[in-house]
Amino acid sequence: MFQMSNKIGRNDPCWCGSGKKYKKCHEEFDDKIAYIKSQGHEVPDHSIIKTPGQIEKIRESAKINIAVLDYVAENIKAGMTTQQIDDLVAEKTAELGGIPAPLNYQGYPKSVCTSINEIVCHGIPSDNVILKDGDIVNVDVSTILDGYFSDSSRMFCIGEVSEEKRKLVDVTKECVEKGLEMVKPWTFLGDMGQAVHEHALKNGFSVVREIGGHGVGLEFHEDPWVSYVSKAGEEMLLVPGMIFTIEPMVNMGTDKVFCDKEDGWTIYTADKKPSAQWEIMVLVTEDGHEVLAY
Ligand code: MF3
Ligand code: CO
């Protein structure tokens, strides 16, 4: 037998795995998405809409991610190398039964990204890089637990940080919070993106355009690609069960960045002025959102 169409029968089991008939489960939901698509919008396909069972597994992975960042927060200090941060992450993740997702990801050599001052993201931990008083550093942790992925990052201010750097760190966190407020089903990713960059611009900062966030959970990086310079009403439709990151990179000066030619990973600001980033992982729920990792 071959299938004439891949449209699921109304009496067939629903694609979501609930065991209910399609007509009693996601049929109306799919019709609503199809209608919005017909209006010219980008919409999610089933592969990125997580089932309750998957969400539970991803939530467990995210708990490890949070615990690892908490462990870094307790131990990070001036005089420490970024390799020692990598060791803390590797140690704690293993203790909690997870695997660091960055390690060997597309050839990435370490368990975590550590991005100091003018490094925008993807800084590689090293024995030669020592945290010093006045640095701002992003520690970006990602975990795999039983094949389920989580991802979040925080900024740390080392010792006495200048007022302008602290403002950059604080405003970037506020940008994430402003974006988060916009996350609810049947709205668009661009609603979030606009809230993020408006807050950054209002404070005199710029937002990196070329590097964005991503769907996450079943893979490290899934659709959608998430921009923080997008406009309200644009980009992908949000529906319950989607999980993605809000992780804007906010620069004190120009939004222009470049990649280190030697290591192929480290991203710097073009003007070498500082950059900050916070990353949370958010689930779209029936009536709003739930933060899974922060
Ligand atoms: N955690 C980073 C992100 O948010 C992923 C970095 S990929 C790595 O997308 F290989 F550098 F870890
Ligand atoms: Co991410």
mmCIF file of C-alpha atoms and ligand atoms in Angstrom:
data_model
loop_
_atom_site.group_PDB
_atom_site.id
_atom_site.type_symbol
_atom_site.label_atom_id
_atom_site.label_comp_id
_atom_site.label_asym_id
_atom_site.label_seq_id
_atom_site.Cartn_x
_atom_site.Cartn_y
_atom_site.Cartn_z
ATOM 1 C CA MET A 1 0.000 0.000 0.000
ATOM 2 C CA PHE A 2 1.171 3.517 -0.593
ATOM 3 C CA GLN A 3 -0.264 6.560 1.028
ATOM 4 C CA MET A 4 -2.120 8.945 -1.275
ATOM 5 C CA SER A 5 -1.518 11.867 1.011
ATOM 6 C CA ASN A 6 0.302 12.284 4.248
ATOM 7 C CA LYS A 7 -2.663 13.956 5.850
ATOM 8 C CA ILE A 8 -3.480 12.044 8.962
ATOM 9 C CA GLY A 9 -6.973 10.473 9.166
ATOM 10 C CA ARG A 10 -9.375 12.058 11.647
ATOM 11 C CA ASN A 11 -9.775 8.758 13.448
ATOM 12 C CA ASP A 12 -6.074 7.905 13.384
ATOM 13 C CA PRO A 13 -3.985 8.324 16.521
ATOM 14 C CA CYS A 14 -2.718 11.893 16.913
ATOM 15 C CA TRP A 15 0.871 12.654 15.862
ATOM 16 C CA CYS A 16 1.593 14.022 19.333
ATOM 17 C CA GLY A 17 1.643 10.575 20.907
ATOM 18 C CA SER A 18 -1.270 11.246 23.267
ATOM 19 C CA GLY A 19 -2.998 8.052 22.063
ATOM 20 C CA LYS A 20 -6.156 10.107 21.382
ATOM 21 C CA LYS A 21 -7.842 10.264 17.984
ATOM 22 C CA TYR A 22 -6.500 13.066 15.801
ATOM 23 C CA LYS A 23 -9.924 14.752 15.597
ATOM 24 C CA LYS A 24 -10.108 14.868 19.407
ATOM 25 C CA CYS A 25 -6.539 16.055 19.810
ATOM 26 C CA HIS A 26 -4.464 18.260 17.453
ATOM 27 C CA GLU A 27 -6.698 18.560 14.387
ATOM 28 C CA GLU A 28 -8.031 21.985 15.301
ATOM 29 C CA PHE A 29 -4.528 23.077 16.296
ATOM 30 C CA ASP A 30 -3.138 22.006 12.905
ATOM 31 C CA ASP A 31 -5.979 23.748 11.076
ATOM 32 C CA LYS A 32 -5.220 26.969 12.932
ATOM 33 C CA ILE A 33 -1.531 26.733 11.984
ATOM 34 C CA ALA A 34 -2.437 25.991 8.350
ATOM 35 C CA TYR A 35 -4.658 29.061 8.279
ATOM 36 C CA ILE A 36 -1.905 31.305 9.664
ATOM 37 C CA LYS A 37 0.519 29.829 7.124
ATOM 38 C CA SER A 38 -1.944 30.662 4.346
ATOM 39 C CA GLN A 39 -1.754 34.288 5.495
ATOM 40 C CA GLY A 40 1.934 34.264 4.570
ATOM 41 C CA HIS A 41 3.536 33.534 7.933
ATOM 42 C CA GLU A 42 6.326 31.136 8.749
ATOM 43 C CA VAL A 43 4.968 28.325 10.958
ATOM 44 C CA PRO A 44 6.535 25.458 12.948
ATOM 45 C CA ASP A 45 6.323 21.882 11.744
ATOM 46 C CA HIS A 46 5.560 18.973 14.060
ATOM 47 C CA SER A 47 9.225 18.035 14.487
ATOM 48 C CA ILE A 48 9.850 21.069 16.718
ATOM 49 C CA ILE A 49 6.637 20.844 18.746
ATOM 50 C CA LYS A 50 7.487 18.837 21.839
ATOM 51 C CA THR A 51 5.154 16.325 23.469
ATOM 52 C CA PRO A 52 4.551 16.388 27.242
ATOM 53 C CA GLY A 53 6.842 13.359 27.620
ATOM 54 C CA GLN A 54 9.669 15.069 25.747
ATOM 55 C CA ILE A 55 9.166 18.290 27.716
ATOM 56 C CA GLU A 56 9.593 16.364 30.951
ATOM 57 C CA LYS A 57 12.923 14.926 29.744
ATOM 58 C CA ILE A 58 14.125 18.322 28.513
ATOM 59 C CA ARG A 59 13.143 19.857 31.862
ATOM 60 C CA GLU A 60 15.365 17.290 33.636
ATOM 61 C CA SER A 61 18.259 18.150 31.331
ATOM 62 C CA ALA A 62 17.681 21.843 32.054
ATOM 63 C CA LYS A 63 17.839 21.228 35.819
ATOM 64 C CA ILE A 64 21.394 19.974 35.377
ATOM 65 C CA ASN A 65 22.234 23.007 33.244
ATOM 66 C CA ILE A 66 21.003 25.301 36.028
ATOM 67 C CA ALA A 67 22.891 23.360 38.712
ATOM 68 C CA VAL A 68 26.112 23.557 36.690
ATOM 69 C CA LEU A 69 25.758 27.328 36.298
ATOM 70 C CA ASP A 70 25.018 27.642 40.021
ATOM 71 C CA TYR A 71 28.225 25.698 40.695
ATOM 72 C CA VAL A 72 30.187 28.035 38.422
ATOM 73 C CA ALA A 73 28.605 31.023 40.206
ATOM 74 C CA GLU A 74 29.800 29.722 43.585
ATOM 75 C CA ASN A 75 33.366 29.206 42.416
ATOM 76 C CA ILE A 76 34.220 31.778 39.779
ATOM 77 C CA LYS A 77 36.777 34.377 40.864
ATOM 78 C CA ALA A 78 39.671 36.577 39.786
ATOM 79 C CA GLY A 79 42.917 34.671 39.253
ATOM 80 C CA MET A 80 41.195 31.586 37.909
ATOM 81 C CA THR A 81 41.829 30.386 34.341
ATOM 82 C CA THR A 82 38.983 29.784 31.919
ATOM 83 C CA GLN A 83 40.257 26.179 31.732
ATOM 84 C CA GLN A 84 39.365 25.896 35.431
ATOM 85 C CA ILE A 85 35.811 26.973 34.567
ATOM 86 C CA ASP A 86 35.788 24.214 31.938
ATOM 87 C CA ASP A 87 36.934 21.747 34.615
ATOM 88 C CA LEU A 88 34.147 22.864 36.981
ATOM 89 C CA VAL A 89 31.559 22.374 34.230
ATOM 90 C CA ALA A 90 32.883 18.968 33.151
ATOM 91 C CA GLU A 91 33.058 17.783 36.771
ATOM 92 C CA LYS A 92 29.600 18.944 37.845
ATOM 93 C CA THR A 93 27.853 17.807 34.663
ATOM 94 C CA ALA A 94 29.316 14.295 35.027
ATOM 95 C CA GLU A 95 28.418 14.172 38.719
ATOM 96 C CA LEU A 96 24.788 14.898 37.814
ATOM 97 C CA GLY A 97 24.711 12.272 35.066
ATOM 98 C CA GLY A 98 24.832 14.584 32.046
ATOM 99 C CA ILE A 99 27.204 15.185 29.147
ATOM 100 C CA PRO A 100 28.464 18.667 28.169
ATOM 101 C CA ALA A 101 26.892 19.320 24.760
ATOM 102 C CA PRO A 102 29.659 21.614 23.402
ATOM 103 C CA LEU A 103 32.427 18.977 23.718
ATOM 104 C CA ASN A 104 33.212 17.750 20.190
ATOM 105 C CA TYR A 105 30.174 19.577 18.798
ATOM 106 C CA GLN A 106 31.256 20.346 15.225
ATOM 107 C CA GLY A 107 34.805 20.004 16.445
ATOM 108 C CA TYR A 108 34.488 22.379 19.414
ATOM 109 C CA PRO A 109 37.278 21.329 21.798
ATOM 110 C CA LYS A 110 35.900 22.124 25.271
ATOM 111 C CA SER A 111 32.889 21.568 27.547
ATOM 112 C CA VAL A 112 31.740 25.176 27.857
ATOM 113 C CA CYS A 113 32.131 28.584 26.202
ATOM 114 C CA THR A 114 33.789 31.367 28.222
ATOM 115 C CA SER A 115 33.585 34.785 26.595
ATOM 116 C CA ILE A 116 35.369 37.687 28.272
ATOM 117 C CA ASN A 117 34.861 41.423 27.580
ATOM 118 C CA GLU A 118 35.159 42.020 23.789
ATOM 119 C CA ILE A 119 34.536 38.339 23.072
ATOM 120 C CA VAL A 120 30.916 38.156 21.958
ATOM 121 C CA CYS A 121 30.497 34.358 22.245
ATOM 122 C CA HIS A 122 32.131 30.954 21.712
ATOM 123 C CA GLY A 123 35.297 31.832 23.636
ATOM 124 C CA ILE A 124 37.331 28.651 24.136
ATOM 125 C CA PRO A 125 38.540 27.902 27.683
ATOM 126 C CA SER A 126 42.319 27.989 28.007
ATOM 127 C CA ASP A 127 45.087 27.583 30.591
ATOM 128 C CA ASN A 128 46.460 30.867 29.279
ATOM 129 C CA VAL A 129 43.424 33.025 29.952
ATOM 130 C CA ILE A 130 43.155 34.306 33.519
ATOM 131 C CA LEU A 131 40.093 36.114 34.875
ATOM 132 C CA LYS A 132 41.038 39.482 36.270
ATOM 133 C CA ASP A 133 39.448 42.169 38.336
ATOM 134 C CA GLY A 134 37.079 44.243 36.163
ATOM 135 C CA ASP A 135 36.333 41.526 33.592
ATOM 136 C CA ILE A 136 32.843 40.623 32.508
ATOM 137 C CA VAL A 137 32.526 37.015 31.397
ATOM 138 C CA ASN A 138 29.774 34.954 29.865
ATOM 139 C CA VAL A 139 29.707 31.275 30.792
ATOM 140 C CA ASP A 140 27.549 29.350 28.324
ATOM 141 C CA VAL A 141 26.571 25.876 29.527
ATOM 142 C CA SER A 142 24.750 23.232 27.489
ATOM 143 C CA THR A 143 23.837 19.753 28.688
ATOM 144 C CA ILE A 144 22.720 16.453 27.194
ATOM 145 C CA LEU A 145 20.737 14.117 29.446
ATOM 146 C CA ASP A 146 19.487 10.845 27.926
ATOM 147 C CA GLY A 147 19.652 12.498 24.503
ATOM 148 C CA TYR A 148 17.736 15.658 25.531
ATOM 149 C CA PHE A 149 19.417 19.067 25.266
ATOM 150 C CA SER A 150 19.428 22.184 27.395
ATOM 151 C CA ASP A 151 21.277 25.473 26.974
ATOM 152 C CA SER A 152 21.630 28.651 29.036
ATOM 153 C CA SER A 153 24.258 31.193 29.961
ATOM 154 C CA ARG A 154 24.947 33.890 32.525
ATOM 155 C CA MET A 155 27.240 36.864 32.892
ATOM 156 C CA PHE A 156 29.626 37.156 35.807
ATOM 157 C CA CYS A 157 31.248 40.389 36.943
ATOM 158 C CA ILE A 158 34.730 39.730 38.320
ATOM 159 C CA GLY A 159 35.680 41.983 41.246
ATOM 160 C CA GLU A 160 35.218 45.695 40.693
ATOM 161 C CA VAL A 161 33.645 46.221 37.268
ATOM 162 C CA SER A 162 33.328 49.688 35.678
ATOM 163 C CA GLU A 163 29.934 51.328 35.788
ATOM 164 C CA GLU A 164 29.541 51.215 32.007
ATOM 165 C CA LYS A 165 30.314 47.494 31.835
ATOM 166 C CA ARG A 166 27.908 46.764 34.679
ATOM 167 C CA LYS A 167 25.223 48.717 32.878
ATOM 168 C CA LEU A 168 25.847 46.649 29.735
ATOM 169 C CA VAL A 169 25.474 43.441 31.740
ATOM 170 C CA ASP A 170 22.304 44.646 33.500
ATOM 171 C CA VAL A 171 20.647 46.025 30.364
ATOM 172 C CA THR A 172 21.353 42.779 28.489
ATOM 173 C CA LYS A 173 19.577 40.834 31.222
ATOM 174 C CA GLU A 174 16.659 43.266 31.032
ATOM 175 C CA CYS A 175 16.553 42.718 27.250
ATOM 176 C CA VAL A 176 16.025 38.997 27.849
ATOM 177 C CA GLU A 177 13.274 39.751 30.379
ATOM 178 C CA LYS A 178 11.529 42.175 27.997
ATOM 179 C CA GLY A 179 11.689 39.569 25.251
ATOM 180 C CA LEU A 180 10.396 36.853 27.550
ATOM 181 C CA GLU A 181 7.314 38.929 28.418
ATOM 182 C CA MET A 182 6.301 38.749 24.763
ATOM 183 C CA VAL A 183 6.449 34.952 24.535
ATOM 184 C CA LYS A 184 2.969 33.469 24.289
ATOM 185 C CA PRO A 185 1.248 31.117 21.860
ATOM 186 C CA TRP A 186 -0.217 32.411 18.587
ATOM 187 C CA THR A 187 2.113 35.409 18.510
ATOM 188 C CA PHE A 188 5.347 35.710 16.525
ATOM 189 C CA LEU A 189 9.015 35.364 17.358
ATOM 190 C CA GLY A 190 9.544 38.856 15.969
ATOM 191 C CA ASP A 191 7.379 40.254 18.784
ATOM 192 C CA MET A 192 10.037 38.989 21.185
ATOM 193 C CA GLY A 193 12.931 40.118 18.946
ATOM 194 C CA GLN A 194 11.617 43.649 18.689
ATOM 195 C CA ALA A 195 11.199 43.964 22.460
ATOM 196 C CA VAL A 196 14.805 42.810 22.926
ATOM 197 C CA HIS A 197 16.471 45.227 20.528
ATOM 198 C CA GLU A 198 14.271 48.198 21.411
ATOM 199 C CA HIS A 199 15.463 47.989 25.002
ATOM 200 C CA ALA A 200 19.115 47.672 23.941
ATOM 201 C CA LEU A 201 18.887 50.621 21.525
ATOM 202 C CA LYS A 202 17.089 52.770 24.102
ATOM 203 C CA ASN A 203 20.114 52.318 26.349
ATOM 204 C CA GLY A 204 22.591 53.258 23.631
ATOM 205 C CA PHE A 205 23.761 49.725 22.861
ATOM 206 C CA SER A 206 23.635 47.592 19.704
ATOM 207 C CA VAL A 207 22.522 44.013 19.084
ATOM 208 C CA VAL A 208 24.509 41.454 17.079
ATOM 209 C CA ARG A 209 22.648 40.560 13.888
ATOM 210 C CA GLU A 210 24.534 37.588 12.435
ATOM 211 C CA ILE A 211 24.399 35.286 15.455
ATOM 212 C CA GLY A 212 21.083 34.276 16.956
ATOM 213 C CA GLY A 213 19.338 31.824 19.198
ATOM 214 C CA HIS A 214 17.724 28.554 18.250
ATOM 215 C CA GLY A 215 15.183 25.899 18.948
ATOM 216 C CA VAL A 216 16.533 23.329 21.403
ATOM 217 C CA GLY A 217 15.563 20.101 23.164
ATOM 218 C CA LEU A 218 15.651 17.158 20.789
ATOM 219 C CA GLU A 219 18.826 18.570 19.195
ATOM 220 C CA PHE A 220 21.376 21.141 20.366
ATOM 221 C CA HIS A 221 20.359 23.544 17.603
ATOM 222 C CA GLU A 222 16.962 23.160 15.949
ATOM 223 C CA ASP A 223 14.641 25.434 14.017
ATOM 224 C CA PRO A 224 13.737 28.198 14.387
ATOM 225 C CA TRP A 225 16.783 30.401 14.077
ATOM 226 C CA VAL A 226 16.081 33.241 16.504
ATOM 227 C CA SER A 227 16.925 36.832 15.656
ATOM 228 C CA TYR A 228 16.968 39.659 18.202
ATOM 229 C CA VAL A 229 16.772 42.387 15.579
ATOM 230 C CA SER A 230 13.484 41.124 14.141
ATOM 231 C CA LYS A 231 10.198 43.013 13.940
ATOM 232 C CA ALA A 232 6.837 42.438 15.632
ATOM 233 C CA GLY A 233 4.480 40.277 13.552
ATOM 234 C CA GLU A 234 7.379 38.737 11.653
ATOM 235 C CA GLU A 235 9.375 35.490 11.970
ATOM 236 C CA MET A 236 7.950 32.142 13.062
ATOM 237 C CA LEU A 237 4.572 31.651 14.693
ATOM 238 C CA LEU A 238 4.806 30.476 18.323
ATOM 239 C CA VAL A 239 2.652 27.547 19.402
ATOM 240 C CA PRO A 240 2.498 25.522 22.643
ATOM 241 C CA GLY A 241 5.257 22.924 22.860
ATOM 242 C CA MET A 242 7.964 24.962 21.112
ATOM 243 C CA ILE A 243 11.219 25.459 23.026
ATOM 244 C CA PHE A 244 13.850 28.019 22.040
ATOM 245 C CA THR A 245 16.540 30.234 23.510
ATOM 246 C CA ILE A 246 16.508 33.959 24.139
ATOM 247 C CA GLU A 247 20.204 34.847 24.042
ATOM 248 C CA PRO A 248 20.878 38.293 22.622
ATOM 249 C CA MET A 249 24.449 39.499 22.313
ATOM 250 C CA VAL A 250 24.455 43.181 23.205
ATOM 251 C CA ASN A 251 27.448 45.356 22.322
ATOM 252 C CA MET A 252 28.598 48.591 23.903
ATOM 253 C CA GLY A 253 29.752 49.924 20.518
ATOM 254 C CA THR A 254 29.222 48.680 16.974
ATOM 255 C CA ASP A 255 27.077 45.635 16.232
ATOM 256 C CA LYS A 256 29.784 44.394 13.841
ATOM 257 C CA VAL A 257 31.621 41.225 14.824
ATOM 258 C CA PHE A 258 34.263 38.909 13.358
ATOM 259 C CA CYS A 259 35.403 35.348 13.885
ATOM 260 C CA ASP A 260 38.935 34.404 14.932
ATOM 261 C CA LYS A 261 40.604 32.954 11.816
ATOM 262 C CA GLU A 262 42.944 30.775 13.837
ATOM 263 C CA ASP A 263 40.529 28.889 16.085
ATOM 264 C CA GLY A 264 37.433 29.240 13.883
ATOM 265 C CA TRP A 265 35.174 29.783 16.918
ATOM 266 C CA THR A 266 35.841 32.903 18.958
ATOM 267 C CA ILE A 267 33.632 35.834 17.953
ATOM 268 C CA TYR A 268 34.917 39.357 18.751
ATOM 269 C CA THR A 269 33.373 42.795 18.491
ATOM 270 C CA ALA A 270 34.855 44.639 15.488
ATOM 271 C CA ASP A 271 35.686 47.681 17.631
ATOM 272 C CA LYS A 272 36.958 45.553 20.569
ATOM 273 C CA LYS A 273 34.453 47.206 22.897
ATOM 274 C CA PRO A 274 32.718 44.916 25.434
ATOM 275 C CA SER A 275 29.790 42.650 24.661
ATOM 276 C CA ALA A 276 27.383 40.890 27.023
ATOM 277 C CA GLN A 277 24.988 37.971 26.684
ATOM 278 C CA TRP A 278 22.478 36.181 28.879
ATOM 279 C CA GLU A 279 20.688 33.085 27.632
ATOM 280 C CA ILE A 280 17.489 31.469 28.822
ATOM 281 C CA MET A 281 15.596 28.507 27.445
ATOM 282 C CA VAL A 282 11.851 29.002 27.196
ATOM 283 C CA LEU A 283 8.882 26.710 26.566
ATOM 284 C CA VAL A 284 5.746 28.097 24.939
ATOM 285 C CA THR A 285 2.773 26.898 27.005
ATOM 286 C CA GLU A 286 -1.006 26.996 26.432
ATOM 287 C CA ASP A 287 -1.304 30.336 28.191
ATOM 288 C CA GLY A 288 2.138 31.886 28.028
ATOM 289 C CA HIS A 289 5.581 30.505 28.721
ATOM 290 C CA GLU A 290 7.723 28.617 31.184
ATOM 291 C CA VAL A 291 11.433 29.273 31.651
ATOM 292 C CA LEU A 292 13.206 25.905 31.602
ATOM 293 C CA ALA A 293 16.783 27.123 32.126
ATOM 294 C CA TYR A 294 18.323 30.460 33.037
HETATM 295 N N1 MF3 B 1 25.720 27.448 23.711
HETATM 296 C C1 MF3 B 1 25.954 27.982 22.405
HETATM 297 C C2 MF3 B 1 24.636 28.491 21.858
HETATM 298 O O1 MF3 B 1 23.885 29.041 22.555
HETATM 299 C C3 MF3 B 1 26.465 26.931 21.521
HETATM 300 C C4 MF3 B 1 27.865 27.033 21.238
HETATM 301 S S1 MF3 B 1 28.329 25.835 20.146
HETATM 302 C C5 MF3 B 1 29.791 25.411 20.813
HETATM 303 O O2 MF3 B 1 24.286 28.360 20.721
HETATM 304 F F1 MF3 B 1 30.217 24.385 20.156
HETATM 305 F F2 MF3 B 1 30.579 26.441 20.748
HETATM 306 F F3 MF3 B 1 29.600 25.078 22.064
HETATM 307 CO CO CO B 2 22.094 28.707 22.691
#
